[in-house]
Short mmCIF file of C-alpha atoms in Angstrom, two decimals:
data_model
loop_
_atom_site.label_atom_id
_atom_site.label_comp_id
_atom_site.label_asym_id
_atom_site.label_seq_id
_atom_site.Cartn_x
_atom_site.Cartn_y
_atom_site.Cartn_z
CA UNK L 1 41.83 -5.03 26.57
CA UNK L 2 44.38 -6.78 24.36
CA UNK L 3 47.58 -5.05 23.44
CA UNK L 4 50.06 -5.91 20.75
CA UNK L 5 52.00 -8.94 21.79
CA UNK L 6 50.15 -9.29 25.09
CA UNK L 7 49.12 -12.94 24.88
CA UNK L 8 50.76 -14.70 22.00
CA UNK L 9 54.25 -13.22 22.06
CA UNK L 10 56.04 -13.74 18.77
CA UNK L 11 54.55 -16.37 16.46
CA UNK L 12 57.18 -18.15 14.39
CA UNK L 13 56.38 -18.63 10.72
CA UNK L 14 58.67 -18.73 7.71
CA UNK L 15 56.61 -16.07 5.90
CA UNK L 16 57.01 -12.46 7.02
CA UNK L 17 55.30 -9.13 6.55
CA UNK L 18 57.58 -7.68 3.89
CA UNK L 19 57.18 -4.04 2.88
CA UNK L 20 55.40 -5.07 -0.32
CA UNK L 21 53.01 -7.51 1.34
CA UNK L 22 52.35 -5.18 4.29
CA UNK L 23 51.23 -2.42 1.91
CA UNK L 24 49.05 -4.80 -0.08
CA UNK L 25 47.59 -6.49 2.99
CA UNK L 26 46.65 -3.30 4.83
CA UNK L 27 45.11 -1.54 1.84
CA UNK L 28 43.14 -4.62 0.73
CA UNK L 29 41.96 -5.36 4.27
CA UNK L 30 40.67 -1.79 4.54
CA UNK L 31 38.77 -2.21 1.27
CA UNK L 32 37.26 -5.54 2.37
CA UNK L 33 36.12 -4.11 5.71
CA UNK L 34 34.56 -1.13 3.93
CA UNK L 35 32.59 -3.56 1.76
CA UNK L 36 31.13 -5.40 4.74
CA UNK L 37 33.52 -8.32 5.25
CA UNK L 38 34.53 -9.25 8.78
CA UNK L 39 38.20 -9.51 9.78
CA UNK L 40 38.17 -13.31 9.80
CA UNK L 41 36.32 -13.51 6.50
CA UNK L 42 38.82 -11.15 4.91
CA UNK L 43 41.88 -12.98 6.22
CA UNK L 44 40.40 -16.33 5.18
CA UNK L 45 39.80 -15.03 1.66
CA UNK L 46 43.32 -13.58 1.49
CA UNK L 47 44.74 -17.09 1.81
CA UNK L 48 43.39 -17.79 -1.68
CA UNK L 49 44.62 -14.45 -3.04
CA UNK L 50 48.15 -14.70 -1.59
CA UNK L 51 49.24 -18.37 -1.63
CA UNK L 52 52.88 -17.56 -0.80
CA UNK L 53 51.78 -15.91 2.45
CA UNK L 54 49.23 -18.62 3.28
CA UNK L 55 51.07 -19.88 6.43
CA UNK L 56 51.31 -16.31 7.73
CA UNK L 57 47.64 -15.61 7.02
CA UNK L 58 46.59 -18.95 8.52
CA UNK L 59 48.45 -18.08 11.72
CA UNK L 60 46.72 -14.69 11.74
CA UNK L 61 43.31 -16.31 11.24
CA UNK L 62 43.99 -18.73 14.11
CA UNK L 63 44.80 -15.86 16.46
CA UNK L 64 41.67 -13.96 15.45
CA UNK L 65 39.62 -17.12 16.01
CA UNK L 66 41.16 -17.43 19.49
CA UNK L 67 39.86 -13.95 20.36
CA UNK L 68 43.02 -11.91 19.81
CA UNK L 69 42.59 -8.40 18.47
CA UNK L 70 43.98 -7.57 15.03
CA UNK L 71 46.73 -5.27 16.30
CA UNK L 72 47.98 -7.82 18.83
CA UNK L 73 47.91 -10.62 16.27
CA UNK L 74 49.82 -8.58 13.70
CA UNK L 75 52.41 -7.54 16.30
CA UNK L 76 52.95 -11.17 17.27
CA UNK L 77 53.53 -12.00 13.60
CA UNK L 78 56.24 -9.37 13.28
CA UNK L 79 54.54 -6.32 11.78
CA UNK L 80 56.19 -2.98 12.59
CA UNK L 81 55.33 -1.54 16.01
CA UNK L 82 54.33 1.90 14.70
CA UNK L 83 51.80 0.28 12.35
CA UNK L 84 50.29 -2.06 14.93
CA UNK L 85 49.88 0.72 17.47
CA UNK L 86 48.02 2.90 14.99
CA UNK L 87 45.79 -0.09 14.19
CA UNK L 88 45.24 -0.59 17.92
CA UNK L 89 44.08 3.02 18.34
CA UNK L 90 41.74 2.70 15.36
CA UNK L 91 40.30 -0.55 16.74
CA UNK L 92 39.54 1.01 20.08
CA UNK L 93 37.97 4.18 18.70
CA UNK L 94 36.55 3.31 15.28
CA UNK L 95 37.50 4.05 11.66
CA UNK L 96 39.59 0.89 11.39
CA UNK L 97 38.96 0.50 7.65
CA UNK L 98 40.00 4.10 6.96
CA UNK L 99 43.13 3.68 9.08
CA UNK L 100 44.13 0.47 7.29
CA UNK L 101 43.70 2.01 3.84
CA UNK L 102 45.74 5.08 4.80
CA UNK L 103 48.52 2.96 6.31
CA UNK L 104 48.49 0.81 3.18
CA UNK L 105 48.87 3.90 0.98
CA UNK L 106 51.81 5.09 3.08
CA UNK L 107 53.53 1.72 2.81
CA UNK L 108 52.95 1.69 -0.95
CA UNK L 109 54.52 5.14 -1.20
CA UNK L 110 57.54 3.90 0.78
CA UNK L 111 57.87 0.95 -1.57
CA UNK L 112 57.69 3.17 -4.65
CA UNK L 113 60.40 5.45 -3.28
CA UNK L 114 62.56 2.43 -2.45
CA UNK L 115 62.21 1.18 -6.03
CA UNK L 116 63.19 4.61 -7.35
CA UNK L 117 66.22 4.63 -5.05
CA UNK L 118 67.26 1.20 -6.30
CA UNK L 119 66.93 2.38 -9.91
CA UNK L 120 69.00 5.49 -9.21
CA UNK L 121 71.73 3.50 -7.46
CA UNK L 122 71.91 0.62 -9.95
CA UNK L 123 74.21 2.32 -12.49
CA UNK L 124 76.51 4.07 -9.95
CA UNK L 125 76.86 0.84 -7.95
CA UNK L 126 77.94 -1.08 -11.07
CA UNK L 127 80.58 1.61 -11.70
CA UNK L 128 81.72 1.40 -8.07
CA UNK L 129 82.11 -2.38 -8.34
CA UNK L 130 84.20 -2.09 -11.51
CA UNK L 131 86.31 0.66 -9.94
CA UNK L 132 86.89 -1.51 -6.89
CA UNK L 133 88.03 -4.39 -9.11
CA UNK L 134 90.25 -1.97 -11.06
CA UNK L 135 91.85 -0.65 -7.86
CA UNK L 136 92.60 -4.20 -6.71
CA UNK L 137 94.17 -5.06 -10.08
CA UNK L 138 96.25 -1.89 -9.98
CA UNK L 139 97.47 -2.69 -6.48
CA UNK L 140 98.17 -6.38 -7.13
CA UNK L 141 99.45 -6.35 -10.73
CA UNK L 142 100.28 -2.89 -12.10
CA UNK L 143 102.02 -1.27 -9.12
CA UNK L 144 104.43 -4.17 -8.46
CA UNK L 145 105.50 -4.01 -12.12
CA UNK L 146 106.05 -0.26 -11.99
CA UNK L 147 107.86 -0.23 -8.66
CA UNK L 148 109.96 -3.20 -9.76
CA UNK L 149 111.58 -0.97 -12.37
CA UNK L 150 112.64 1.51 -9.68
CA UNK L 151 116.21 1.34 -8.43
CA UNK L 152 115.46 2.45 -4.86
CA UNK L 153 112.84 1.17 -2.47
CA UNK L 154 111.82 4.58 -1.17
CA UNK L 155 110.50 5.57 -4.59
CA UNK L 156 107.35 3.63 -3.80
CA UNK L 157 106.42 5.70 -0.77
CA UNK L 158 103.96 8.11 -2.42
CA UNK L 159 101.90 5.33 -4.01
CA UNK L 160 101.89 3.47 -0.73
CA UNK L 161 100.68 6.60 1.02
CA UNK L 162 97.76 6.86 -1.43
CA UNK L 163 96.63 3.31 -0.65
CA UNK L 164 97.25 3.74 3.06
CA UNK L 165 95.18 6.93 3.07
CA UNK L 166 92.31 5.24 1.25
CA UNK L 167 92.36 2.31 3.65
CA UNK L 168 92.50 4.54 6.73
CA UNK L 169 89.68 6.73 5.40
CA UNK L 170 87.48 3.71 4.74
CA UNK L 171 88.18 2.07 8.11
CA UNK L 172 87.72 5.36 9.97
CA UNK L 173 84.35 5.85 8.31
CA UNK L 174 83.22 2.35 9.28
CA UNK L 175 84.42 2.78 12.87
CA UNK L 176 82.74 6.18 13.19
CA UNK L 177 79.40 4.88 11.89
CA UNK L 178 79.60 1.82 14.14
CA UNK L 179 80.38 3.97 17.19
CA UNK L 180 77.56 6.40 16.41
CA UNK L 181 75.11 3.53 15.99
CA UNK L 182 76.21 1.94 19.27
CA UNK L 183 75.92 5.23 21.20
CA UNK L 184 72.53 5.91 19.64
CA UNK L 185 71.17 2.53 20.77
CA UNK L 186 72.17 3.32 24.37
CA UNK L 187 70.02 6.46 24.53
CA UNK L 188 66.42 6.52 25.77
CA UNK L 189 63.89 6.37 22.94
CA UNK L 190 62.97 10.06 23.07
CA UNK L 191 66.60 11.23 22.87
CA UNK L 192 67.29 8.68 20.13
CA UNK L 193 64.40 9.95 18.03
CA UNK L 194 65.50 13.57 18.52
CA UNK L 195 69.08 12.70 17.51
CA UNK L 196 67.80 11.10 14.32
CA UNK L 197 66.05 14.34 13.36
CA UNK L 198 69.49 15.99 12.99
CA UNK L 199 70.83 13.42 10.52
CA UNK L 200 71.65 14.93 7.11
CA UNK L 201 69.09 14.20 4.37
CA UNK L 202 67.23 11.60 6.46
CA UNK L 203 66.45 13.85 9.46
CA UNK L 204 63.90 16.15 7.76
CA UNK L 205 62.18 13.11 6.26
CA UNK L 206 61.85 11.47 9.68
CA UNK L 207 60.44 14.69 11.14
CA UNK L 208 57.73 14.87 8.48
CA UNK L 209 56.96 11.17 8.95
CA UNK L 210 56.63 11.47 12.75
CA UNK L 211 54.43 14.56 12.44
CA UNK L 212 52.23 12.82 9.89
CA UNK L 213 51.75 9.77 12.15
CA UNK L 214 50.89 11.90 15.19
CA UNK L 215 48.41 14.15 13.41
CA UNK L 216 46.76 11.15 11.75
CA UNK L 217 46.25 9.47 15.14
CA UNK L 218 45.18 12.73 16.77
CA UNK L 219 42.50 13.35 14.13
CA UNK L 220 41.22 9.82 14.73
CA UNK L 221 41.03 10.31 18.50
CA UNK L 222 39.44 13.78 18.34
CA UNK L 223 36.87 12.55 15.84
CA UNK L 224 35.83 9.82 18.26
CA UNK L 225 35.17 12.29 21.07
CA UNK L 226 38.21 11.71 23.28
CA UNK L 227 39.35 14.51 25.58
CA UNK L 228 42.99 15.35 26.23
CA UNK L 229 43.15 13.36 29.47
CA UNK L 230 41.73 10.27 27.77
CA UNK L 231 44.21 10.60 24.89
CA UNK L 232 47.15 10.82 27.28
CA UNK L 233 45.97 7.80 29.25
CA UNK L 234 45.63 5.86 26.02
CA UNK L 235 49.05 6.75 24.59
CA UNK L 236 50.97 6.34 27.85
CA UNK L 237 49.27 2.96 28.31
CA UNK L 238 50.72 1.52 25.11
CA UNK L 239 52.74 -1.55 25.98
CA UNK L 240 55.73 -1.08 23.69
CA UNK L 241 57.91 2.03 23.60
CA UNK L 242 57.07 4.10 20.55
CA UNK L 243 56.73 7.69 19.39
CA UNK L 244 53.12 7.79 20.58
CA UNK L 245 54.00 6.64 24.09
CA UNK L 246 56.99 9.04 24.22
CA UNK L 247 54.89 12.06 23.24
CA UNK L 248 52.10 11.03 25.62
CA UNK L 249 54.49 10.61 28.55
CA UNK L 250 56.32 13.88 27.83
CA UNK L 251 53.04 15.81 27.50
CA UNK L 252 51.72 14.39 30.77
CA UNK L 253 54.94 15.31 32.59
CA UNK L 254 55.03 18.85 31.23
CA UNK L 255 51.36 19.45 32.09
CA UNK L 256 52.05 18.37 35.68
CA UNK L 257 54.94 20.87 35.73
CA UNK L 258 52.51 23.66 34.85
CA UNK L 259 53.27 24.08 31.16
CA UNK L 260 50.43 24.95 28.81
CA UNK L 261 49.49 22.75 25.88
CA UNK L 262 50.60 25.47 23.47
CA UNK L 263 54.07 25.55 25.07
CA UNK L 264 54.34 21.77 24.79
CA UNK L 265 53.42 21.89 21.10
CA UNK L 266 56.02 24.57 20.39
CA UNK L 267 58.71 22.63 22.29
CA UNK L 268 58.20 19.27 20.62
CA UNK L 269 59.81 18.60 17.21
CA UNK L 270 57.39 15.71 16.69
CA UNK L 271 54.23 17.87 16.84
CA UNK L 272 53.42 20.22 13.92
CA UNK L 273 53.48 23.88 14.94
CA UNK L 274 50.18 24.39 13.09
CA UNK L 275 48.42 22.47 15.87
CA UNK L 276 49.04 25.43 18.17
CA UNK L 277 46.79 27.63 16.02
CA UNK L 278 44.19 24.91 15.46
CA UNK L 279 43.81 24.28 19.19
CA UNK L 280 43.59 27.97 20.14
CA UNK L 281 41.13 28.80 17.37
CA UNK L 282 39.44 25.41 17.15
CA UNK L 283 35.69 25.15 16.84
CA UNK L 284 33.54 22.10 17.39
CA UNK L 285 35.17 18.73 17.94
CA UNK L 286 34.22 17.26 14.56
CA UNK L 287 35.40 20.39 12.77
CA UNK L 288 38.72 20.23 14.63
CA UNK L 289 39.06 16.55 13.72
CA UNK L 290 38.61 17.42 10.03
CA UNK L 291 41.18 20.22 10.27
CA UNK L 292 43.73 18.00 11.99
CA UNK L 293 43.00 15.31 9.40
CA UNK L 294 43.73 17.81 6.62
CA UNK L 295 46.97 18.72 8.38
CA UNK L 296 47.91 15.04 8.43
CA UNK L 297 47.18 14.82 4.70
CA UNK L 298 49.34 17.91 4.12
CA UNK L 299 52.23 16.35 6.03
CA UNK L 300 51.80 13.18 3.98
CA UNK L 301 52.07 15.13 0.72
CA UNK L 302 55.07 17.08 2.06
CA UNK L 303 56.74 13.80 2.99
CA UNK L 304 56.32 12.41 -0.53
CA UNK L 305 57.67 15.63 -2.05
CA UNK L 306 60.66 15.62 0.33
CA UNK L 307 61.41 12.00 -0.58
CA UNK L 308 61.45 12.95 -4.27
CA UNK L 309 63.89 15.80 -3.59
CA UNK L 310 66.14 13.57 -1.50
CA UNK L 311 66.31 10.95 -4.23
CA UNK L 312 67.41 13.60 -6.72
CA UNK L 313 70.48 14.36 -4.56
CA UNK L 314 71.51 10.75 -3.93
CA UNK L 315 72.88 9.96 -7.39
CA UNK L 316 75.14 13.06 -7.63
CA UNK L 317 76.67 12.19 -4.25
CA UNK L 318 77.47 8.69 -5.51
CA UNK L 319 79.12 10.14 -8.62
CA UNK L 320 81.27 12.39 -6.42
CA UNK L 321 82.51 9.26 -4.64
CA UNK L 322 83.19 7.65 -8.03
CA UNK L 323 85.16 10.72 -9.16
CA UNK L 324 87.32 10.59 -6.01
CA UNK L 325 88.01 6.89 -6.59
CA UNK L 326 89.03 7.54 -10.21
CA UNK L 327 91.44 10.26 -9.10
CA UNK L 328 92.93 7.90 -6.52
CA UNK L 329 93.42 5.18 -9.16
CA UNK L 330 95.23 7.63 -11.43
CA UNK L 331 97.39 8.91 -8.57
CA UNK L 332 98.35 5.38 -7.53
CA UNK L 333 99.63 4.75 -11.08
CA UNK L 334 101.12 8.14 -11.97
CA UNK L 335 102.97 8.86 -8.72
CA UNK L 336 105.30 5.84 -9.00
CA UNK L 337 105.92 6.68 -12.67
CA UNK L 338 106.74 10.27 -11.75
CA UNK L 339 109.14 9.15 -9.02
CA UNK L 340 110.79 6.67 -11.37
CA UNK L 341 111.31 9.38 -13.98
CA UNK L 342 112.89 11.62 -11.33
CA UNK L 343 115.45 8.93 -10.69
CA UNK L 344 116.52 8.69 -14.33
#
């Protein structure tokens, strides 16, 4: 069985799976498969539809012609690991077209939210740039003129302290973020993912996203008749480290330690708590698959709503930063004037 990246490694092409093209490619491929096209026929036709990505699609077609599975070929061409692993599961257990269309919709939603974020940040960022230029002009031109009129050198100390404080605050922030990022990269994947769930603003979004991905895959596996043991073998056998492999490995370990499945669900932040009820009160396998699928759809809708709420709070935070910068500019000008007037 082929796994992502198992044979071809990384294929080098100038074109890449951007967020926009990934969303378009996955959704359109799902539509083509639903309408009876084969994978190779679809990819061959896409080369006419997307001329800018023709080298990338040609490389994909060559790998499919050589017998590589879709997930492995996409992984070798640089598509995100979480996407290729979901495609791999769908390939092995059916519903590939449905999986591709759903992944495409999720990528399109991400792209829409990114565009909204860019629109929200455009105006504040222009103001920040002008304020930065203004602060440089004040420091280089205005302050030397003001302090030059002072009779004593120590009259400049308060203005200097303002600039020193701003510089130290900025550098400290950069150092802190760099240190946190370095320490985060040293952690095992499971601990890293759990740490990210505690980030302000972003953490709740990541939790909803992880829960959506897991329930979507779980509904797919249950619907295709897999038992728990088969699911765990499948997820722990994934080649690259990912959320799926982490949850599969953790679940296997806890079951060997004697924990019940309900306890494992309640302990894991990546698994929706509603699954506990669905498993205990679950009926037939197909009915359970539909219920878990509805839970995945609910998490998807909650994720979109949470993204909207987060975007609403981004712009006010930027304006708070702008207000602080304006106050600092005024202080850097007024403090030397105040000191000079004291000396008169």
